[in-house]
Short mmCIF file of C-alpha atoms in Angstrom, two decimals:
data_model
loop_
_atom_site.label_atom_id
_atom_site.label_comp_id
_atom_site.label_asym_id
_atom_site.label_seq_id
_atom_site.Cartn_x
_atom_site.Cartn_y
_atom_site.Cartn_z
CA UNK A 1 -27.53 12.58 -25.94
CA UNK A 2 -25.48 15.68 -26.04
CA UNK A 3 -22.22 15.62 -24.14
CA UNK A 4 -19.21 17.79 -23.32
CA UNK A 5 -15.93 15.90 -23.40
CA UNK A 6 -12.75 17.06 -21.77
CA UNK A 7 -10.03 14.84 -23.32
CA UNK A 8 -6.29 14.68 -22.57
CA UNK A 9 -4.44 15.68 -25.75
CA UNK A 10 -0.67 15.11 -25.98
CA UNK A 11 1.14 15.13 -29.34
CA UNK A 12 3.88 12.71 -28.26
CA UNK A 13 5.82 11.39 -25.26
CA UNK A 14 7.95 14.52 -24.93
CA UNK A 15 5.26 17.13 -25.51
CA UNK A 16 3.26 18.78 -22.75
CA UNK A 17 -0.36 17.66 -22.67
CA UNK A 18 -3.51 19.47 -21.73
CA UNK A 19 -7.30 18.87 -21.56
CA UNK A 20 -9.18 19.87 -24.69
CA UNK A 21 -12.98 20.41 -24.71
CA UNK A 22 -15.23 18.89 -27.37
CA UNK A 23 -18.98 18.81 -27.81
CA UNK A 24 -20.54 15.62 -29.20
CA UNK A 25 -24.16 15.32 -30.26
CA UNK A 26 -26.44 12.43 -31.32
CA UNK A 27 -24.99 9.91 -28.93
CA UNK A 28 -27.22 6.88 -28.27
CA UNK A 29 -27.38 5.44 -24.82
CA UNK A 30 -26.79 2.02 -26.44
CA UNK A 31 -23.37 3.05 -27.72
CA UNK A 32 -20.28 1.85 -25.93
CA UNK A 33 -17.88 4.48 -24.60
CA UNK A 34 -15.47 3.63 -27.43
CA UNK A 35 -18.19 4.03 -30.05
CA UNK A 36 -18.89 7.45 -28.64
CA UNK A 37 -15.19 8.32 -29.07
CA UNK A 38 -15.37 6.95 -32.63
CA UNK A 39 -18.23 9.38 -33.29
CA UNK A 40 -16.08 12.24 -32.00
CA UNK A 41 -13.10 11.11 -34.12
CA UNK A 42 -15.23 10.98 -37.29
CA UNK A 43 -16.23 14.52 -36.71
CA UNK A 44 -12.64 15.57 -36.01
CA UNK A 45 -11.44 13.93 -39.24
CA UNK A 46 -14.17 15.63 -41.20
CA UNK A 47 -13.11 18.97 -39.70
CA UNK A 48 -9.50 18.17 -40.68
CA UNK A 49 -8.38 17.85 -37.13
CA UNK A 50 -6.15 15.19 -35.51
CA UNK A 51 -8.34 12.38 -34.11
CA UNK A 52 -8.00 11.35 -30.44
CA UNK A 53 -5.62 8.39 -30.14
CA UNK A 54 -6.86 5.67 -27.83
CA UNK A 55 -6.05 1.92 -27.41
CA UNK A 56 -8.68 -0.70 -28.20
CA UNK A 57 -8.79 -4.14 -29.74
CA UNK A 58 -11.33 -6.91 -29.04
CA UNK A 59 -14.12 -4.55 -27.70
CA UNK A 60 -15.44 -7.63 -25.88
CA UNK A 61 -13.85 -7.00 -22.54
CA UNK A 62 -11.30 -9.77 -22.76
CA UNK A 63 -8.11 -8.40 -24.35
CA UNK A 64 -7.09 -5.65 -21.90
CA UNK A 65 -6.23 -3.11 -24.58
CA UNK A 66 -8.58 -0.32 -23.69
CA UNK A 67 -7.31 2.01 -21.02
CA UNK A 68 -9.15 5.21 -20.15
CA UNK A 69 -9.59 7.04 -16.89
CA UNK A 70 -13.11 8.41 -17.08
CA UNK A 71 -14.16 11.03 -14.54
CA UNK A 72 -11.23 9.85 -12.34
CA UNK A 73 -12.16 6.18 -12.44
CA UNK A 74 -10.06 3.63 -14.35
CA UNK A 75 -12.47 2.16 -16.98
CA UNK A 76 -15.20 4.63 -15.73
CA UNK A 77 -18.07 4.31 -13.36
CA UNK A 78 -19.03 0.62 -13.96
CA UNK A 79 -16.94 -2.33 -12.92
CA UNK A 80 -15.95 -3.39 -16.42
CA UNK A 81 -13.60 -2.56 -19.25
CA UNK A 82 -13.99 0.83 -21.08
CA UNK A 83 -15.22 -1.07 -24.22
CA UNK A 84 -18.01 -2.65 -22.22
CA UNK A 85 -18.99 0.61 -20.58
CA UNK A 86 -22.15 1.98 -22.23
CA UNK A 87 -23.35 5.53 -22.59
CA UNK A 88 -26.49 4.62 -20.53
CA UNK A 89 -24.18 5.10 -17.51
CA UNK A 90 -24.17 8.84 -18.32
CA UNK A 91 -26.88 11.52 -18.63
CA UNK A 92 -27.68 13.93 -21.42
CA UNK A 93 -25.71 17.09 -20.87
CA UNK A 94 -22.97 15.47 -18.79
CA UNK A 95 -19.35 16.71 -18.87
CA UNK A 96 -16.97 13.71 -19.01
CA UNK A 97 -13.29 13.89 -18.27
CA UNK A 98 -11.14 11.37 -20.23
CA UNK A 99 -7.52 10.90 -19.24
CA UNK A 100 -4.82 8.25 -19.89
CA UNK A 101 -3.45 5.82 -17.24
CA UNK A 102 -1.06 7.86 -15.23
CA UNK A 103 2.21 6.22 -13.92
CA UNK A 104 5.83 6.86 -14.63
CA UNK A 105 6.16 3.19 -15.68
CA UNK A 106 3.35 3.80 -18.24
CA UNK A 107 4.59 6.83 -20.27
CA UNK A 108 2.06 8.47 -22.60
CA UNK A 109 2.80 7.70 -26.27
CA UNK A 110 0.01 9.93 -27.66
CA UNK A 111 -3.19 11.37 -26.23
CA UNK A 112 -4.80 8.52 -24.33
CA UNK A 113 -2.38 5.80 -25.42
CA UNK A 114 0.23 4.68 -22.88
CA UNK A 115 3.21 2.31 -23.17
CA UNK A 116 2.47 -0.80 -21.08
CA UNK A 117 5.41 -2.91 -22.15
CA UNK A 118 6.61 -2.76 -18.48
CA UNK A 119 3.96 -5.42 -17.89
CA UNK A 120 5.41 -7.59 -20.62
CA UNK A 121 8.85 -7.44 -18.96
CA UNK A 122 7.37 -8.44 -15.62
CA UNK A 123 5.86 -11.49 -17.37
CA UNK A 124 9.19 -12.24 -19.04
CA UNK A 125 10.77 -12.28 -15.62
CA UNK A 126 8.80 -15.29 -14.50
CA UNK A 127 5.21 -15.39 -15.65
CA UNK A 128 5.60 -18.71 -17.47
CA UNK A 129 6.45 -22.37 -16.83
CA UNK A 130 9.60 -23.97 -18.13
CA UNK A 131 7.98 -27.25 -19.08
CA UNK A 132 8.60 -28.26 -22.74
CA UNK A 133 5.49 -27.54 -24.73
CA UNK A 134 4.12 -29.45 -27.66
CA UNK A 135 0.77 -31.15 -28.25
CA UNK A 136 -1.75 -30.52 -25.47
CA UNK A 137 -1.09 -33.03 -22.69
CA UNK A 138 -3.79 -35.36 -21.45
CA UNK A 139 -6.06 -33.38 -19.16
CA UNK A 140 -5.81 -35.81 -16.25
CA UNK A 141 -2.06 -36.35 -16.43
CA UNK A 142 -1.48 -33.87 -13.65
CA UNK A 143 -4.31 -33.86 -11.12
CA UNK A 144 -5.19 -30.44 -9.69
CA UNK A 145 -7.47 -30.18 -6.63
CA UNK A 146 -10.62 -28.20 -7.47
CA UNK A 147 -10.05 -25.37 -4.94
CA UNK A 148 -6.57 -24.83 -6.43
CA UNK A 149 -7.88 -24.86 -9.93
CA UNK A 150 -10.51 -22.26 -8.94
CA UNK A 151 -7.93 -20.07 -7.29
CA UNK A 152 -5.60 -20.29 -10.34
CA UNK A 153 -8.56 -19.48 -12.61
CA UNK A 154 -9.53 -16.48 -10.48
CA UNK A 155 -6.01 -15.04 -10.92
CA UNK A 156 -5.81 -16.09 -14.60
CA UNK A 157 -8.70 -13.79 -15.28
CA UNK A 158 -6.31 -10.81 -15.15
CA UNK A 159 -6.17 -9.34 -18.69
CA UNK A 160 -3.22 -7.06 -17.89
CA UNK A 161 -5.03 -3.83 -18.72
CA UNK A 162 -3.19 -1.85 -16.05
CA UNK A 163 -6.31 -0.37 -14.38
CA UNK A 164 -4.78 -1.36 -11.04
CA UNK A 165 -1.75 0.78 -11.72
CA UNK A 166 -3.91 3.67 -12.95
CA UNK A 167 -6.11 3.60 -9.84
CA UNK A 168 -3.33 3.14 -7.31
CA UNK A 169 -2.26 6.35 -5.56
CA UNK A 170 1.30 5.03 -5.67
CA UNK A 171 1.25 3.79 -9.29
CA UNK A 172 1.95 0.29 -7.99
CA UNK A 173 1.63 -2.89 -10.06
CA UNK A 174 1.16 -5.19 -7.05
CA UNK A 175 -2.28 -6.44 -8.02
CA UNK A 176 -1.18 -7.30 -11.61
CA UNK A 177 2.05 -9.01 -10.45
CA UNK A 178 0.23 -10.89 -7.66
CA UNK A 179 -2.43 -12.14 -10.09
CA UNK A 180 0.24 -13.51 -12.43
CA UNK A 181 2.39 -15.01 -9.58
CA UNK A 182 -0.55 -16.65 -7.81
CA UNK A 183 -2.04 -17.96 -11.04
CA UNK A 184 0.99 -20.21 -11.62
CA UNK A 185 2.21 -20.69 -8.05
CA UNK A 186 -0.92 -22.49 -6.89
CA UNK A 187 -0.65 -25.07 -9.71
CA UNK A 188 1.62 -28.17 -9.81
CA UNK A 189 2.74 -27.07 -13.28
CA UNK A 190 4.14 -23.92 -11.77
CA UNK A 191 5.83 -25.54 -8.83
CA UNK A 192 9.40 -25.89 -10.21
CA UNK A 193 9.78 -22.13 -10.52
CA UNK A 194 7.65 -21.25 -7.49
CA UNK A 195 10.43 -19.38 -5.73
CA UNK A 196 12.32 -17.79 -8.64
CA UNK A 197 9.03 -16.69 -10.17
CA UNK A 198 7.90 -14.49 -7.30
CA UNK A 199 11.40 -13.17 -6.57
CA UNK A 200 12.18 -12.26 -10.14
CA UNK A 201 8.79 -10.80 -10.98
CA UNK A 202 8.76 -8.58 -7.90
CA UNK A 203 12.33 -7.43 -8.65
CA UNK A 204 11.35 -6.60 -12.20
CA UNK A 205 8.23 -4.76 -10.97
CA UNK A 206 10.45 -2.63 -8.74
CA UNK A 207 12.94 -2.06 -11.56
CA UNK A 208 10.25 -0.76 -13.88
CA UNK A 209 9.67 2.13 -11.43
CA UNK A 210 6.19 1.10 -10.17
CA UNK A 211 5.36 2.28 -6.60
CA UNK A 212 4.87 0.20 -3.52
CA UNK A 213 1.69 -1.11 -1.92
CA UNK A 214 0.08 0.92 0.89
CA UNK A 215 -3.00 -1.32 0.85
CA UNK A 216 -5.33 1.56 -0.09
CA UNK A 217 -7.40 -1.04 -2.02
CA UNK A 218 -8.10 1.15 -5.04
CA UNK A 219 -6.58 -1.45 -7.42
CA UNK A 220 -9.10 -4.15 -6.46
CA UNK A 221 -12.03 -1.72 -6.68
CA UNK A 222 -10.93 -0.71 -10.22
CA UNK A 223 -10.08 -4.15 -11.52
CA UNK A 224 -12.61 -5.05 -14.30
CA UNK A 225 -11.96 -8.77 -13.66
CA UNK A 226 -12.44 -8.67 -9.86
CA UNK A 227 -8.93 -9.73 -8.85
CA UNK A 228 -9.21 -9.49 -5.03
CA UNK A 229 -6.96 -7.40 -2.80
CA UNK A 230 -6.06 -10.51 -0.79
CA UNK A 231 -4.15 -11.57 -3.91
CA UNK A 232 -1.45 -9.13 -2.82
CA UNK A 233 -1.32 -10.74 0.63
CA UNK A 234 -0.81 -14.14 -1.01
CA UNK A 235 2.05 -12.80 -3.12
CA UNK A 236 3.71 -11.23 -0.05
CA UNK A 237 3.48 -14.64 1.64
CA UNK A 238 4.98 -16.33 -1.41
CA UNK A 239 7.76 -13.72 -1.55
CA UNK A 240 8.73 -14.21 2.14
CA UNK A 241 8.62 -17.94 1.73
CA UNK A 242 10.84 -17.83 -1.34
CA UNK A 243 13.29 -15.41 0.31
CA UNK A 244 13.67 -17.80 3.29
CA UNK A 245 13.94 -20.83 1.07
CA UNK A 246 16.53 -19.37 -1.33
CA UNK A 247 18.55 -18.19 1.60
CA UNK A 248 18.68 -21.75 3.02
CA UNK A 249 19.88 -23.14 -0.30
CA UNK A 250 22.88 -20.87 -0.43
CA UNK B 1 14.33 -30.32 -30.87
CA UNK B 2 14.31 -28.62 -27.48
CA UNK B 3 16.31 -25.55 -26.77
CA UNK B 4 18.49 -25.90 -23.73
CA UNK B 5 16.97 -24.01 -20.82
CA UNK B 6 19.15 -21.35 -19.30
CA UNK B 7 20.58 -22.45 -15.95
CA UNK B 8 20.84 -19.88 -13.23
CA UNK B 9 24.50 -19.64 -12.39
CA UNK B 10 24.56 -16.15 -10.89
CA UNK B 11 24.60 -16.00 -7.07
CA UNK B 12 21.56 -14.51 -5.58
CA UNK B 13 22.24 -11.60 -3.13
CA UNK B 14 22.10 -12.15 0.61
CA UNK B 15 18.76 -12.28 2.39
CA UNK B 16 19.31 -8.87 4.02
CA UNK B 17 20.14 -7.31 0.59
CA UNK B 18 17.15 -8.98 -1.05
CA UNK B 19 14.83 -7.68 1.65
CA UNK B 20 16.18 -4.19 1.83
CA UNK B 21 16.32 -3.71 -1.97
CA UNK B 22 12.78 -4.86 -2.61
CA UNK B 23 9.66 -2.83 -2.08
CA UNK B 24 7.90 -5.93 -0.64
CA UNK B 25 10.99 -6.55 1.61
CA UNK B 26 11.04 -2.96 2.88
CA UNK B 27 7.30 -3.26 3.69
CA UNK B 28 8.27 -6.35 5.77
CA UNK B 29 10.72 -4.21 7.68
CA UNK B 30 7.93 -1.68 8.34
CA UNK B 31 5.54 -4.43 9.43
CA UNK B 32 7.93 -6.13 11.83
CA UNK B 33 9.20 -2.82 13.35
CA UNK B 34 5.60 -1.69 13.60
CA UNK B 35 4.55 -4.76 15.45
CA UNK B 36 7.49 -4.37 17.93
CA UNK B 37 6.45 -0.76 18.63
CA UNK B 38 2.78 -1.81 18.98
CA UNK B 39 3.62 -4.48 21.60
CA UNK B 40 5.61 -1.89 23.48
CA UNK B 41 2.79 0.57 23.34
CA UNK B 42 0.35 -1.92 24.87
CA UNK B 43 2.72 -2.43 27.87
CA UNK B 44 3.39 1.31 28.08
CA UNK B 45 -0.32 2.17 28.12
CA UNK B 46 -1.08 -0.35 30.84
CA UNK B 47 1.83 1.02 32.88
CA UNK B 48 0.59 4.63 32.46
CA UNK B 49 -2.81 3.80 33.93
CA UNK B 50 -1.17 3.14 37.34
CA UNK B 51 -1.12 6.95 37.66
CA UNK B 52 -4.80 6.61 38.82
CA UNK B 53 -3.60 4.69 41.91
CA UNK B 54 -1.51 7.43 43.39
CA UNK B 55 2.04 8.74 43.42
CA UNK B 56 3.31 5.89 45.57
CA UNK B 57 2.32 3.10 43.21
CA UNK B 58 3.26 5.05 40.03
CA UNK B 59 6.74 6.00 41.24
CA UNK B 60 7.35 2.42 42.58
CA UNK B 61 6.38 1.12 39.11
CA UNK B 62 8.88 3.52 37.55
CA UNK B 63 11.57 2.31 39.92
CA UNK B 64 10.67 -1.32 39.22
CA UNK B 65 11.21 -0.73 35.46
CA UNK B 66 14.86 -0.06 36.28
CA UNK B 67 15.31 -3.12 38.41
CA UNK B 68 13.66 -5.66 36.04
CA UNK B 69 15.80 -8.80 35.64
CA UNK B 70 17.88 -8.29 38.71
CA UNK B 71 20.03 -9.90 39.95
CA UNK B 72 20.79 -11.39 36.52
CA UNK B 73 20.69 -7.97 34.97
CA UNK B 74 22.38 -4.96 36.47
CA UNK B 75 20.29 -1.86 37.45
CA UNK B 76 18.71 -0.35 34.35
CA UNK B 77 20.17 -2.96 31.92
CA UNK B 78 16.76 -4.27 30.87
CA UNK B 79 15.35 -0.76 30.41
CA UNK B 80 18.36 0.17 28.15
CA UNK B 81 17.93 -3.08 26.17
CA UNK B 82 14.33 -2.14 25.51
CA UNK B 83 15.34 1.43 24.58
CA UNK B 84 17.91 0.18 22.06
CA UNK B 85 15.35 -2.21 20.49
CA UNK B 86 12.82 0.66 20.24
CA UNK B 87 15.27 3.08 18.73
CA UNK B 88 16.27 0.48 16.08
CA UNK B 89 12.55 -0.11 15.41
CA UNK B 90 11.69 3.60 15.10
CA UNK B 91 14.67 4.28 12.78
CA UNK B 92 14.01 1.16 10.60
CA UNK B 93 10.32 2.06 10.37
CA UNK B 94 11.00 5.71 9.54
CA UNK B 95 13.83 5.12 7.00
CA UNK B 96 11.75 2.43 5.19
CA UNK B 97 8.72 4.70 5.17
CA UNK B 98 10.73 7.60 3.72
CA UNK B 99 12.33 5.46 0.96
CA UNK B 100 9.02 3.79 0.03
CA UNK B 101 7.18 7.11 -0.03
CA UNK B 102 9.84 8.59 -2.35
CA UNK B 103 9.41 5.54 -4.67
CA UNK B 104 5.61 5.95 -4.58
CA UNK B 105 5.75 9.65 -5.40
CA UNK B 106 8.13 9.10 -8.25
CA UNK B 107 5.88 6.35 -9.66
CA UNK B 108 2.94 8.83 -9.99
CA UNK B 109 4.54 12.13 -11.08
CA UNK B 110 1.50 13.63 -12.76
CA UNK B 111 -1.85 13.75 -11.02
CA UNK B 112 -5.23 13.17 -12.55
CA UNK B 113 -7.03 16.36 -13.64
CA UNK B 114 -10.30 14.81 -12.45
CA UNK B 115 -9.71 14.22 -8.73
CA UNK B 116 -11.74 11.90 -6.54
CA UNK B 117 -11.43 11.39 -2.75
CA UNK B 118 -9.57 8.12 -2.45
CA UNK B 119 -9.27 5.47 0.28
CA UNK B 120 -10.16 5.94 3.95
CA UNK B 121 -9.02 8.80 6.08
CA UNK B 122 -6.74 6.46 8.13
CA UNK B 123 -5.10 5.27 4.88
CA UNK B 124 -4.62 8.73 3.42
CA UNK B 125 -3.04 10.15 6.64
CA UNK B 126 -0.46 7.43 7.20
CA UNK B 127 2.49 9.56 6.03
CA UNK B 128 1.55 12.79 7.82
CA UNK B 129 0.44 10.79 10.83
CA UNK B 130 3.80 9.10 10.89
CA UNK B 131 5.63 12.44 10.74
CA UNK B 132 3.47 13.79 13.60
CA UNK B 133 4.27 10.70 15.67
CA UNK B 134 7.96 10.98 14.96
CA UNK B 135 8.06 14.60 16.16
CA UNK B 136 5.90 13.63 19.15
CA UNK B 137 8.36 10.91 20.20
CA UNK B 138 11.23 13.42 20.21
CA UNK B 139 9.26 15.84 22.34
CA UNK B 140 7.96 13.17 24.64
CA UNK B 141 11.50 11.82 25.40
CA UNK B 142 12.90 15.39 25.90
CA UNK B 143 9.89 16.15 28.21
CA UNK B 144 9.58 13.12 30.41
CA UNK B 145 12.71 11.04 30.02
CA UNK B 146 15.57 13.60 29.88
CA UNK B 147 13.59 16.48 31.21
CA UNK B 148 15.19 18.91 28.77
CA UNK B 149 12.00 20.72 27.74
CA UNK B 150 10.00 19.80 30.81
CA UNK B 151 7.85 22.65 32.26
CA UNK B 152 8.90 23.39 35.79
CA UNK B 153 11.58 21.44 37.69
CA UNK B 154 12.05 17.94 36.30
CA UNK B 155 12.65 15.45 39.08
CA UNK B 156 14.46 12.22 38.29
CA UNK B 157 12.67 9.31 39.97
CA UNK B 158 9.43 11.23 40.56
CA UNK B 159 7.50 10.46 37.35
CA UNK B 160 4.12 11.18 39.00
CA UNK B 161 4.91 14.81 39.63
CA UNK B 162 6.59 15.20 36.20
CA UNK B 163 3.50 13.88 34.43
CA UNK B 164 1.21 16.18 36.39
CA UNK B 165 3.48 19.13 35.55
CA UNK B 166 3.41 18.33 31.81
CA UNK B 167 -0.39 18.01 31.69
CA UNK B 168 -0.87 21.18 33.72
CA UNK B 169 0.24 23.12 30.61
CA UNK B 170 -2.24 23.71 27.77
CA UNK B 171 0.33 22.88 25.09
CA UNK B 172 1.32 19.63 26.82
CA UNK B 173 -2.29 18.49 26.61
CA UNK B 174 -2.74 19.66 23.00
CA UNK B 175 0.50 17.97 21.69
CA UNK B 176 -0.22 14.72 23.49
CA UNK B 177 -3.92 14.38 22.56
CA UNK B 178 -3.34 15.27 18.93
CA UNK B 179 -0.43 12.68 18.80
CA UNK B 180 -2.59 10.01 20.40
CA UNK B 181 -5.41 10.62 17.86
CA UNK B 182 -2.82 10.28 15.09
CA UNK B 183 -1.61 7.10 16.79
CA UNK B 184 -5.11 5.58 16.70
CA UNK B 185 -5.52 6.31 12.97
CA UNK B 186 -2.03 4.98 12.28
CA UNK B 187 -2.62 1.76 14.11
CA UNK B 188 -6.04 1.18 12.46
CA UNK B 189 -4.55 1.02 8.99
CA UNK B 190 -1.04 -0.08 10.03
CA UNK B 191 -1.97 -3.21 12.08
CA UNK B 192 -4.19 -4.55 9.29
CA UNK B 193 -1.60 -3.64 6.65
CA UNK B 194 1.19 -5.35 8.56
CA UNK B 195 -0.89 -8.54 8.56
CA UNK B 196 -1.23 -8.34 4.77
CA UNK B 197 2.50 -7.64 4.30
CA UNK B 198 3.48 -10.57 6.50
CA UNK B 199 1.08 -12.81 4.56
CA UNK B 200 -1.16 -13.69 7.52
CA UNK B 201 -4.24 -12.02 6.12
CA UNK B 202 -6.79 -14.09 4.23
CA UNK B 203 -10.36 -13.89 2.98
CA UNK B 204 -11.65 -15.64 6.14
CA UNK B 205 -9.52 -13.68 8.54
CA UNK B 206 -10.06 -10.27 7.02
CA UNK B 207 -13.00 -9.15 9.15
CA UNK B 208 -11.34 -10.40 12.36
CA UNK B 209 -8.06 -8.50 11.54
CA UNK B 210 -9.93 -5.31 10.80
CA UNK B 211 -11.85 -5.67 14.10
CA UNK B 212 -8.66 -6.26 16.05
CA UNK B 213 -7.02 -3.21 14.34
CA UNK B 214 -9.99 -1.05 15.27
CA UNK B 215 -10.15 -2.27 18.85
CA UNK B 216 -6.40 -1.91 19.40
CA UNK B 217 -6.51 1.65 17.94
CA UNK B 218 -9.44 2.60 20.18
CA UNK B 219 -8.04 1.00 23.40
CA UNK B 220 -4.56 2.54 22.99
CA UNK B 221 -5.84 5.98 22.12
CA UNK B 222 -8.35 5.98 24.96
CA UNK B 223 -5.87 4.52 27.41
CA UNK B 224 -3.16 7.03 26.66
CA UNK B 225 -5.52 10.05 26.59
CA UNK B 226 -6.96 8.97 30.00
CA UNK B 227 -3.79 10.33 31.61
CA UNK B 228 -4.01 14.03 30.54
CA UNK B 229 -7.76 13.88 31.06
CA UNK B 230 -7.09 12.61 34.63
CA UNK B 231 -4.79 15.58 35.29
CA UNK B 232 -7.12 18.11 33.60
CA UNK B 233 -10.17 16.95 35.60
CA UNK B 234 -8.18 16.94 38.80
CA UNK B 235 -8.57 13.23 39.49
CA UNK B 236 -4.78 13.03 39.21
CA UNK B 237 -3.00 15.87 40.99
#
């Protein structure tokens, strides 16, 4: 396959960026999107040019490192991560636009790499349980009803890639935050911090400069792990419950 | 050895502060004020349809609105109470929307080069639709409540004639019908969104909520537009 790539190039966080056009040839339809970019980078290095910087790690669709907006879609046309997107989703002669996640809370570091530490700070605000850890406890020590376990698992699937923020017209992190809140709030292990977790994580989310939810639903469509939009509704419910409960305790 | 866990000793801010400072809280303000306005609109639309039963019934209904609650309430007290609640709801809704929109725009300063049409028409037009509705409310009150911009002689206590006068002008019809179409779109996304914000939406209730939102939007738009259509076709004159 022969392709025309239009890639966002930006030297550093302070520099102005622009789309640069590259031609790549000899692309196999079995290549992943990242392997295609590797091919481009090898050529760029041989030509003595600066290779395109992009995030990647496991290339198995489970780490959440890869982060490209391809032809306007976070992670591209298939519902998966960029590393699991294959070139068979494109046609010979296609022009493909590749851009970084765009949100003021995710500033560009270089080219297609953005700083997602805002997500880490949201997790630090409450995405944990304060039980003393040590050796793994006996599995049946704390019974969890099957529907609750399933719900927690569905939310635990979130890999924190940030596609929800990239796809949201408001650059909101509601789907990410709701996945993390619900994951622990439905479990007995997460119960002691049920109220503070949602209040603190939502407050941190606001502080990081993410936008608000207008329920456009773009986040859930883009999510490679299928976190549903109703997850946001559940978090809103938890937030309202926590606000009432904390107010009563004063 | 366990590290001592930090104990929260700082006081949490008041419930009003928490709600107003949070994006989720401000959405709650929007949802609650929106539901108040929606309930009012249902009553308003049903009242408006009395215009099809003649000047006598319509004007008597207008008079009754001022005497509701008597003798406990004085003349017009109930009406003013409703007006105050509505003004508070409109202002709370608009201020929250303005502040949330500013936050949203700041959160996405640079746009994607590769643009795609996103979300439904109703979702994309919430902000412009809201501005149209805000301007409409100002005109509507100046036209049919205070009579300031009313075409022809505004007569206090003769709402039937006043309505006929307004919808005998081309611009009265255009402004009203455009605003009511915007209202329908606004309610379609707004009602369902309010349910999500207030946490009453769920997987099983989603289809029902979307249907109710669509039906409400359609009924209100059709019910309100029926009045100018009645005047234009001569059924109401």
